[in-house]
């Protein structure tokens, strides 16, 4: 005969254990939820579900900015710079994206001189800095600053490229290859942009931060960032005059990211180039947009 007191004792113990387990699970879940909230708060980024489609959040914090490359003094100095969290497009603005803005009567109609670079999913080319700025404004966005672009490209530890320190090649980026030809041929013409996202993603899930099309950023070009001071190297630097549309004494805007037309050195995250903002470069300047948080 089974002792009923034993059964009651077992049931009681099992019930107690079950209750304790449930409480532990609830507490753990709450702690995890709180940790996620704190992580989001610390990074400055919204919850993933609240990030607009096609954009990525670059978390707040310091990164290694610039380089001490002996060949390019305008990349000096290499310093740690704090950047607040922001959003940036995962892809370069495509021809199809830009033409929608043209069709809506909100953007200037610009078409590349080269038929092999007019594909709907290839980066929009031949836009001036002002036209790139205007497109981003129509989207409720803006051009990224040079420092934002560089952090998004290289991460926080000062890597040379978006994928690390392996020298850029045609497997990793759309650049000029070792023989002086472009990595991509279209319609039998050597050298061209590729469709956006044709190479592996780099930091933060971004594509073509090195190669494909050079990209306009918001900053005026200061050849000596040390002399420029806090505007170029302080917290959230935006370059001379804060990148405003007019800046006395400055005539060129910064280009970043390398392109199909240039070799691996130009695809380095720290590389800088200057260009007159009103000009329309014919075949290898594009852009992407960013948004403040």
mmCIF file of C-alpha atoms in Angstrom:
data_model
loop_
_atom_site.group_PDB
_atom_site.id
_atom_site.type_symbol
_atom_site.label_atom_id
_atom_site.label_comp_id
_atom_site.label_asym_id
_atom_site.label_seq_id
_atom_site.Cartn_x
_atom_site.Cartn_y
_atom_site.Cartn_z
ATOM 1 C CA UNK A 1 0.000 0.000 0.000
ATOM 2 C CA UNK A 2 1.363 3.463 -0.995
ATOM 3 C CA UNK A 3 1.844 5.930 1.846
ATOM 4 C CA UNK A 4 -0.246 9.000 0.949
ATOM 5 C CA UNK A 5 2.036 11.245 2.986
ATOM 6 C CA UNK A 6 4.939 10.339 0.691
ATOM 7 C CA UNK A 7 2.891 11.282 -2.376
ATOM 8 C CA UNK A 8 1.901 14.601 -0.816
ATOM 9 C CA UNK A 9 5.522 15.286 0.101
ATOM 10 C CA UNK A 10 6.719 14.612 -3.474
ATOM 11 C CA UNK A 11 3.985 16.736 -4.997
ATOM 12 C CA UNK A 12 4.777 19.574 -2.613
ATOM 13 C CA UNK A 13 8.481 19.431 -3.381
ATOM 14 C CA UNK A 14 7.878 19.285 -7.149
ATOM 15 C CA UNK A 15 5.448 22.167 -6.946
ATOM 16 C CA UNK A 16 7.905 24.235 -4.908
ATOM 17 C CA UNK A 17 10.739 23.475 -7.339
ATOM 18 C CA UNK A 18 8.502 24.373 -10.274
ATOM 19 C CA UNK A 19 7.553 27.675 -8.699
ATOM 20 C CA UNK A 20 11.173 28.524 -7.978
ATOM 21 C CA UNK A 21 12.106 27.646 -11.554
ATOM 22 C CA UNK A 22 9.354 29.885 -12.915
ATOM 23 C CA UNK A 23 10.453 32.766 -10.688
ATOM 24 C CA UNK A 24 14.065 32.305 -11.798
ATOM 25 C CA UNK A 25 13.032 32.326 -15.466
ATOM 26 C CA UNK A 26 10.968 35.482 -14.977
ATOM 27 C CA UNK A 27 13.829 37.236 -13.199
ATOM 28 C CA UNK A 28 16.337 36.142 -15.831
ATOM 29 C CA UNK A 29 14.052 37.322 -18.609
ATOM 30 C CA UNK A 30 13.608 40.665 -16.885
ATOM 31 C CA UNK A 31 17.356 41.001 -16.412
ATOM 32 C CA UNK A 32 17.983 40.186 -20.078
ATOM 33 C CA UNK A 33 15.367 42.695 -21.155
ATOM 34 C CA UNK A 34 16.924 45.323 -18.905
ATOM 35 C CA UNK A 35 20.389 44.489 -20.243
ATOM 36 C CA UNK A 36 19.183 44.960 -23.805
ATOM 37 C CA UNK A 37 17.604 48.274 -22.834
ATOM 38 C CA UNK A 38 20.820 49.392 -21.155
ATOM 39 C CA UNK A 39 22.898 48.259 -24.122
ATOM 40 C CA UNK A 40 20.650 50.232 -26.450
ATOM 41 C CA UNK A 41 20.886 53.254 -24.164
ATOM 42 C CA UNK A 42 24.669 52.967 -23.888
ATOM 43 C CA UNK A 43 25.147 52.646 -27.637
ATOM 44 C CA UNK A 44 22.753 55.450 -28.453
ATOM 45 C CA UNK A 45 21.078 53.221 -31.038
ATOM 46 C CA UNK A 46 17.336 52.549 -31.184
ATOM 47 C CA UNK A 47 15.939 49.027 -31.035
ATOM 48 C CA UNK A 48 16.593 47.137 -34.258
ATOM 49 C CA UNK A 49 12.895 47.201 -35.142
ATOM 50 C CA UNK A 50 12.958 51.016 -35.028
ATOM 51 C CA UNK A 51 15.866 51.450 -37.446
ATOM 52 C CA UNK A 52 14.560 52.462 -40.901
ATOM 53 C CA UNK A 53 14.825 49.870 -43.644
ATOM 54 C CA UNK A 54 18.053 50.134 -45.588
ATOM 55 C CA UNK A 55 19.917 51.901 -42.795
ATOM 56 C CA UNK A 56 22.253 50.793 -40.009
ATOM 57 C CA UNK A 57 23.007 52.377 -36.660
ATOM 58 C CA UNK A 58 26.599 53.223 -35.832
ATOM 59 C CA UNK A 59 26.857 53.195 -32.013
ATOM 60 C CA UNK A 60 28.277 56.085 -30.047
ATOM 61 C CA UNK A 61 31.847 55.931 -28.806
ATOM 62 C CA UNK A 62 35.443 56.575 -29.747
ATOM 63 C CA UNK A 63 37.230 55.283 -32.808
ATOM 64 C CA UNK A 64 40.711 55.650 -34.270
ATOM 65 C CA UNK A 65 40.557 58.458 -36.833
ATOM 66 C CA UNK A 66 43.137 59.265 -39.499
ATOM 67 C CA UNK A 67 46.523 57.673 -40.072
ATOM 68 C CA UNK A 68 50.215 58.461 -39.860
ATOM 69 C CA UNK A 69 50.787 57.381 -43.473
ATOM 70 C CA UNK A 70 54.049 59.011 -44.551
ATOM 71 C CA UNK A 71 52.762 59.431 -48.108
ATOM 72 C CA UNK A 72 49.611 61.373 -47.218
ATOM 73 C CA UNK A 73 50.133 64.151 -44.653
ATOM 74 C CA UNK A 74 46.487 65.229 -44.872
ATOM 75 C CA UNK A 75 45.529 62.012 -43.029
ATOM 76 C CA UNK A 76 47.560 63.102 -39.977
ATOM 77 C CA UNK A 77 47.297 62.916 -37.023
ATOM 78 C CA UNK A 78 45.918 59.555 -35.939
ATOM 79 C CA UNK A 79 43.782 60.186 -32.860
ATOM 80 C CA UNK A 80 40.807 58.859 -30.937
ATOM 81 C CA UNK A 81 37.642 60.797 -31.694
ATOM 82 C CA UNK A 82 34.199 60.448 -30.100
ATOM 83 C CA UNK A 83 31.230 60.119 -32.438
ATOM 84 C CA UNK A 84 27.618 60.147 -31.255
ATOM 85 C CA UNK A 85 25.349 57.405 -32.573
ATOM 86 C CA UNK A 86 23.862 58.000 -36.012
ATOM 87 C CA UNK A 87 22.170 56.170 -38.864
ATOM 88 C CA UNK A 88 23.708 55.621 -42.283
ATOM 89 C CA UNK A 89 22.520 53.990 -45.497
ATOM 90 C CA UNK A 90 23.714 50.417 -45.952
ATOM 91 C CA UNK A 91 24.136 51.001 -49.684
ATOM 92 C CA UNK A 92 25.245 53.774 -51.979
ATOM 93 C CA UNK A 93 22.325 55.670 -53.523
ATOM 94 C CA UNK A 94 21.467 53.867 -56.761
ATOM 95 C CA UNK A 95 20.444 55.219 -60.136
ATOM 96 C CA UNK A 96 16.923 53.898 -59.487
ATOM 97 C CA UNK A 97 16.770 55.647 -56.100
ATOM 98 C CA UNK A 98 17.904 58.932 -57.566
ATOM 99 C CA UNK A 99 15.621 58.783 -60.594
ATOM 100 C CA UNK A 100 12.593 58.453 -58.310
ATOM 101 C CA UNK A 101 13.562 61.804 -56.835
ATOM 102 C CA UNK A 102 13.967 63.229 -60.347
ATOM 103 C CA UNK A 103 10.541 61.898 -61.367
ATOM 104 C CA UNK A 104 9.019 63.569 -58.304
ATOM 105 C CA UNK A 105 10.490 66.888 -59.455
ATOM 106 C CA UNK A 106 12.659 67.219 -56.358
ATOM 107 C CA UNK A 107 16.113 66.425 -57.766
ATOM 108 C CA UNK A 108 18.131 67.628 -60.751
ATOM 109 C CA UNK A 109 18.147 65.181 -63.652
ATOM 110 C CA UNK A 110 21.670 63.783 -63.837
ATOM 111 C CA UNK A 111 22.723 60.858 -66.043
ATOM 112 C CA UNK A 112 26.181 59.321 -66.240
ATOM 113 C CA UNK A 113 28.099 59.883 -69.474
ATOM 114 C CA UNK A 114 28.872 56.167 -69.615
ATOM 115 C CA UNK A 115 26.192 53.644 -70.573
ATOM 116 C CA UNK A 116 27.934 50.848 -68.638
ATOM 117 C CA UNK A 117 27.379 52.839 -65.432
ATOM 118 C CA UNK A 118 23.668 53.610 -65.739
ATOM 119 C CA UNK A 119 22.254 50.347 -64.370
ATOM 120 C CA UNK A 120 19.290 50.755 -62.031
ATOM 121 C CA UNK A 121 21.154 49.129 -59.137
ATOM 122 C CA UNK A 122 24.525 50.717 -59.796
ATOM 123 C CA UNK A 123 25.490 53.785 -57.773
ATOM 124 C CA UNK A 124 24.209 57.122 -59.036
ATOM 125 C CA UNK A 125 27.142 59.019 -60.532
ATOM 126 C CA UNK A 126 27.868 62.492 -61.888
ATOM 127 C CA UNK A 127 26.178 64.343 -59.036
ATOM 128 C CA UNK A 128 27.689 67.474 -57.558
ATOM 129 C CA UNK A 129 28.029 67.801 -53.799
ATOM 130 C CA UNK A 130 25.013 70.131 -53.814
ATOM 131 C CA UNK A 131 22.887 67.599 -55.704
ATOM 132 C CA UNK A 132 23.899 64.831 -53.315
ATOM 133 C CA UNK A 133 23.042 67.087 -50.377
ATOM 134 C CA UNK A 134 19.664 67.966 -51.881
ATOM 135 C CA UNK A 135 18.755 64.322 -52.491
ATOM 136 C CA UNK A 136 19.535 63.447 -48.881
ATOM 137 C CA UNK A 137 17.446 66.372 -47.632
ATOM 138 C CA UNK A 138 14.477 65.208 -49.685
ATOM 139 C CA UNK A 139 14.758 61.859 -47.898
ATOM 140 C CA UNK A 140 14.808 63.554 -44.492
ATOM 141 C CA UNK A 141 18.493 62.751 -44.186
ATOM 142 C CA UNK A 142 21.862 64.450 -44.696
ATOM 143 C CA UNK A 143 25.336 63.646 -45.948
ATOM 144 C CA UNK A 144 27.537 61.955 -43.330
ATOM 145 C CA UNK A 145 30.459 63.857 -41.891
ATOM 146 C CA UNK A 146 33.933 62.671 -42.818
ATOM 147 C CA UNK A 147 34.477 61.269 -39.317
ATOM 148 C CA UNK A 148 31.131 59.465 -39.360
ATOM 149 C CA UNK A 149 31.929 57.918 -42.721
ATOM 150 C CA UNK A 150 35.369 56.816 -41.560
ATOM 151 C CA UNK A 151 34.076 55.233 -38.345
ATOM 152 C CA UNK A 152 31.343 53.431 -40.271
ATOM 153 C CA UNK A 153 33.991 52.200 -42.688
ATOM 154 C CA UNK A 154 36.770 51.014 -40.374
ATOM 155 C CA UNK A 155 35.109 50.296 -37.027
ATOM 156 C CA UNK A 156 36.648 51.426 -33.756
ATOM 157 C CA UNK A 157 40.100 49.809 -33.761
ATOM 158 C CA UNK A 158 41.629 51.641 -36.711
ATOM 159 C CA UNK A 159 41.488 48.905 -39.337
ATOM 160 C CA UNK A 160 42.743 49.905 -42.759
ATOM 161 C CA UNK A 161 39.656 48.701 -44.643
ATOM 162 C CA UNK A 162 36.027 47.795 -43.856
ATOM 163 C CA UNK A 163 36.967 44.095 -43.658
ATOM 164 C CA UNK A 164 40.208 44.442 -41.668
ATOM 165 C CA UNK A 165 43.782 44.928 -42.839
ATOM 166 C CA UNK A 166 44.007 42.646 -45.871
ATOM 167 C CA UNK A 167 44.925 44.783 -48.876
ATOM 168 C CA UNK A 168 41.931 45.602 -51.059
ATOM 169 C CA UNK A 169 41.444 43.327 -54.061
ATOM 170 C CA UNK A 170 38.684 42.503 -56.532
ATOM 171 C CA UNK A 171 37.223 39.847 -54.240
ATOM 172 C CA UNK A 172 36.660 42.388 -51.479
ATOM 173 C CA UNK A 173 35.998 45.647 -53.320
ATOM 174 C CA UNK A 174 35.281 47.126 -56.734
ATOM 175 C CA UNK A 175 38.575 48.898 -57.417
ATOM 176 C CA UNK A 176 41.265 49.067 -60.057
ATOM 177 C CA UNK A 177 43.034 45.705 -60.055
ATOM 178 C CA UNK A 178 46.745 44.951 -60.093
ATOM 179 C CA UNK A 179 46.930 45.142 -63.894
ATOM 180 C CA UNK A 180 45.398 48.618 -63.986
ATOM 181 C CA UNK A 181 41.953 47.454 -65.122
ATOM 182 C CA UNK A 182 38.726 47.814 -63.220
ATOM 183 C CA UNK A 183 37.409 44.786 -61.340
ATOM 184 C CA UNK A 184 34.113 44.920 -63.246
ATOM 185 C CA UNK A 185 33.529 44.924 -67.000
ATOM 186 C CA UNK A 186 30.118 45.725 -68.489
ATOM 187 C CA UNK A 187 29.118 45.517 -72.145
ATOM 188 C CA UNK A 188 32.699 44.603 -73.001
ATOM 189 C CA UNK A 189 34.002 47.893 -71.650
ATOM 190 C CA UNK A 190 36.871 47.481 -69.159
ATOM 191 C CA UNK A 191 36.260 49.208 -65.872
ATOM 192 C CA UNK A 192 32.921 50.125 -64.343
ATOM 193 C CA UNK A 193 30.974 50.344 -61.143
ATOM 194 C CA UNK A 194 29.135 47.208 -60.046
ATOM 195 C CA UNK A 195 25.641 46.859 -58.658
ATOM 196 C CA UNK A 196 25.640 48.009 -55.046
ATOM 197 C CA UNK A 197 26.241 45.258 -52.514
ATOM 198 C CA UNK A 198 28.183 43.059 -54.935
ATOM 199 C CA UNK A 199 30.997 42.555 -52.411
ATOM 200 C CA UNK A 200 30.859 41.285 -48.799
ATOM 201 C CA UNK A 201 29.513 43.622 -46.137
ATOM 202 C CA UNK A 202 31.978 45.396 -43.890
ATOM 203 C CA UNK A 203 31.535 46.788 -40.395
ATOM 204 C CA UNK A 204 27.972 47.389 -39.214
ATOM 205 C CA UNK A 205 26.575 45.523 -42.248
ATOM 206 C CA UNK A 206 27.482 48.300 -44.700
ATOM 207 C CA UNK A 207 28.349 47.684 -48.343
ATOM 208 C CA UNK A 208 30.825 49.359 -50.714
ATOM 209 C CA UNK A 209 32.353 51.614 -48.087
ATOM 210 C CA UNK A 210 35.577 50.920 -49.970
ATOM 211 C CA UNK A 211 35.473 50.966 -53.756
ATOM 212 C CA UNK A 212 32.688 51.060 -56.353
ATOM 213 C CA UNK A 213 32.017 54.821 -56.203
ATOM 214 C CA UNK A 214 33.884 57.562 -54.370
ATOM 215 C CA UNK A 215 31.427 59.198 -51.972
ATOM 216 C CA UNK A 216 30.769 62.815 -51.102
ATOM 217 C CA UNK A 217 30.712 63.650 -47.391
ATOM 218 C CA UNK A 218 29.611 66.874 -45.758
ATOM 219 C CA UNK A 219 32.930 68.367 -44.613
ATOM 220 C CA UNK A 220 34.938 71.109 -46.227
ATOM 221 C CA UNK A 221 38.429 69.832 -46.982
ATOM 222 C CA UNK A 222 41.059 70.969 -44.482
ATOM 223 C CA UNK A 223 44.499 69.774 -45.630
ATOM 224 C CA UNK A 224 45.923 70.205 -42.112
ATOM 225 C CA UNK A 225 43.511 68.786 -39.540
ATOM 226 C CA UNK A 226 45.899 69.560 -36.687
ATOM 227 C CA UNK A 227 45.729 73.233 -37.611
ATOM 228 C CA UNK A 228 41.959 72.998 -38.063
ATOM 229 C CA UNK A 229 41.720 71.972 -34.395
ATOM 230 C CA UNK A 230 38.527 70.952 -32.602
ATOM 231 C CA UNK A 231 36.356 71.481 -35.671
ATOM 232 C CA UNK A 232 38.239 68.607 -37.290
ATOM 233 C CA UNK A 233 39.410 66.536 -34.306
ATOM 234 C CA UNK A 234 37.079 67.293 -31.375
ATOM 235 C CA UNK A 235 33.910 65.479 -30.333
ATOM 236 C CA UNK A 236 31.606 64.870 -33.316
ATOM 237 C CA UNK A 237 33.852 66.833 -35.689
ATOM 238 C CA UNK A 238 32.118 68.287 -38.732
ATOM 239 C CA UNK A 239 35.090 70.038 -40.335
ATOM 240 C CA UNK A 240 35.593 73.756 -40.981
ATOM 241 C CA UNK A 241 32.481 75.893 -40.375
ATOM 242 C CA UNK A 242 30.665 72.773 -39.186
ATOM 243 C CA UNK A 243 30.237 71.734 -42.804
ATOM 244 C CA UNK A 244 27.886 74.622 -43.596
ATOM 245 C CA UNK A 245 27.118 75.309 -47.241
ATOM 246 C CA UNK A 246 29.456 78.330 -47.298
ATOM 247 C CA UNK A 247 32.801 78.461 -45.493
ATOM 248 C CA UNK A 248 35.139 81.423 -46.157
ATOM 249 C CA UNK A 249 38.607 80.293 -47.146
ATOM 250 C CA UNK A 250 37.544 76.782 -48.131
ATOM 251 C CA UNK A 251 36.665 75.766 -51.681
ATOM 252 C CA UNK A 252 36.580 71.957 -51.770
ATOM 253 C CA UNK A 253 34.543 69.209 -50.119
ATOM 254 C CA UNK A 254 35.860 65.835 -48.965
ATOM 255 C CA UNK A 255 35.481 62.606 -50.943
ATOM 256 C CA UNK A 256 35.908 59.229 -49.232
ATOM 257 C CA UNK A 257 35.888 55.522 -49.957
ATOM 258 C CA UNK A 258 37.843 54.924 -53.168
ATOM 259 C CA UNK A 259 36.292 53.794 -56.445
ATOM 260 C CA UNK A 260 36.437 51.350 -59.342
ATOM 261 C CA UNK A 261 38.820 53.784 -61.056
ATOM 262 C CA UNK A 262 41.475 53.864 -58.324
ATOM 263 C CA UNK A 263 43.755 51.284 -56.733
ATOM 264 C CA UNK A 264 43.815 49.728 -53.249
ATOM 265 C CA UNK A 265 45.556 52.678 -51.596
ATOM 266 C CA UNK A 266 42.614 54.931 -52.399
ATOM 267 C CA UNK A 267 40.171 52.458 -50.852
ATOM 268 C CA UNK A 268 41.708 52.829 -47.382
ATOM 269 C CA UNK A 269 39.286 54.174 -44.774
ATOM 270 C CA UNK A 270 41.627 57.028 -43.831
ATOM 271 C CA UNK A 271 42.163 58.172 -47.436
ATOM 272 C CA UNK A 272 40.870 61.630 -48.290
ATOM 273 C CA UNK A 273 40.308 63.458 -51.518
ATOM 274 C CA UNK A 274 39.180 67.030 -52.210
ATOM 275 C CA UNK A 275 36.882 68.203 -54.990
ATOM 276 C CA UNK A 276 35.015 71.378 -55.921
ATOM 277 C CA UNK A 277 31.413 70.880 -54.720
ATOM 278 C CA UNK A 278 29.689 72.447 -57.731
ATOM 279 C CA UNK A 279 31.453 70.162 -60.218
ATOM 280 C CA UNK A 280 29.846 67.013 -61.585
ATOM 281 C CA UNK A 281 32.523 64.300 -61.703
ATOM 282 C CA UNK A 282 31.617 62.229 -64.770
ATOM 283 C CA UNK A 283 32.196 58.636 -63.812
ATOM 284 C CA UNK A 284 33.201 57.711 -60.287
ATOM 285 C CA UNK A 285 31.659 59.950 -57.598
ATOM 286 C CA UNK A 286 28.514 58.848 -55.778
ATOM 287 C CA UNK A 287 27.156 59.172 -52.241
ATOM 288 C CA UNK A 288 25.011 57.744 -49.458
ATOM 289 C CA UNK A 289 22.963 59.484 -46.784
ATOM 290 C CA UNK A 290 22.992 59.585 -42.989
ATOM 291 C CA UNK A 291 20.603 60.697 -40.258
ATOM 292 C CA UNK A 292 21.174 62.118 -36.797
ATOM 293 C CA UNK A 293 19.616 60.481 -33.729
#
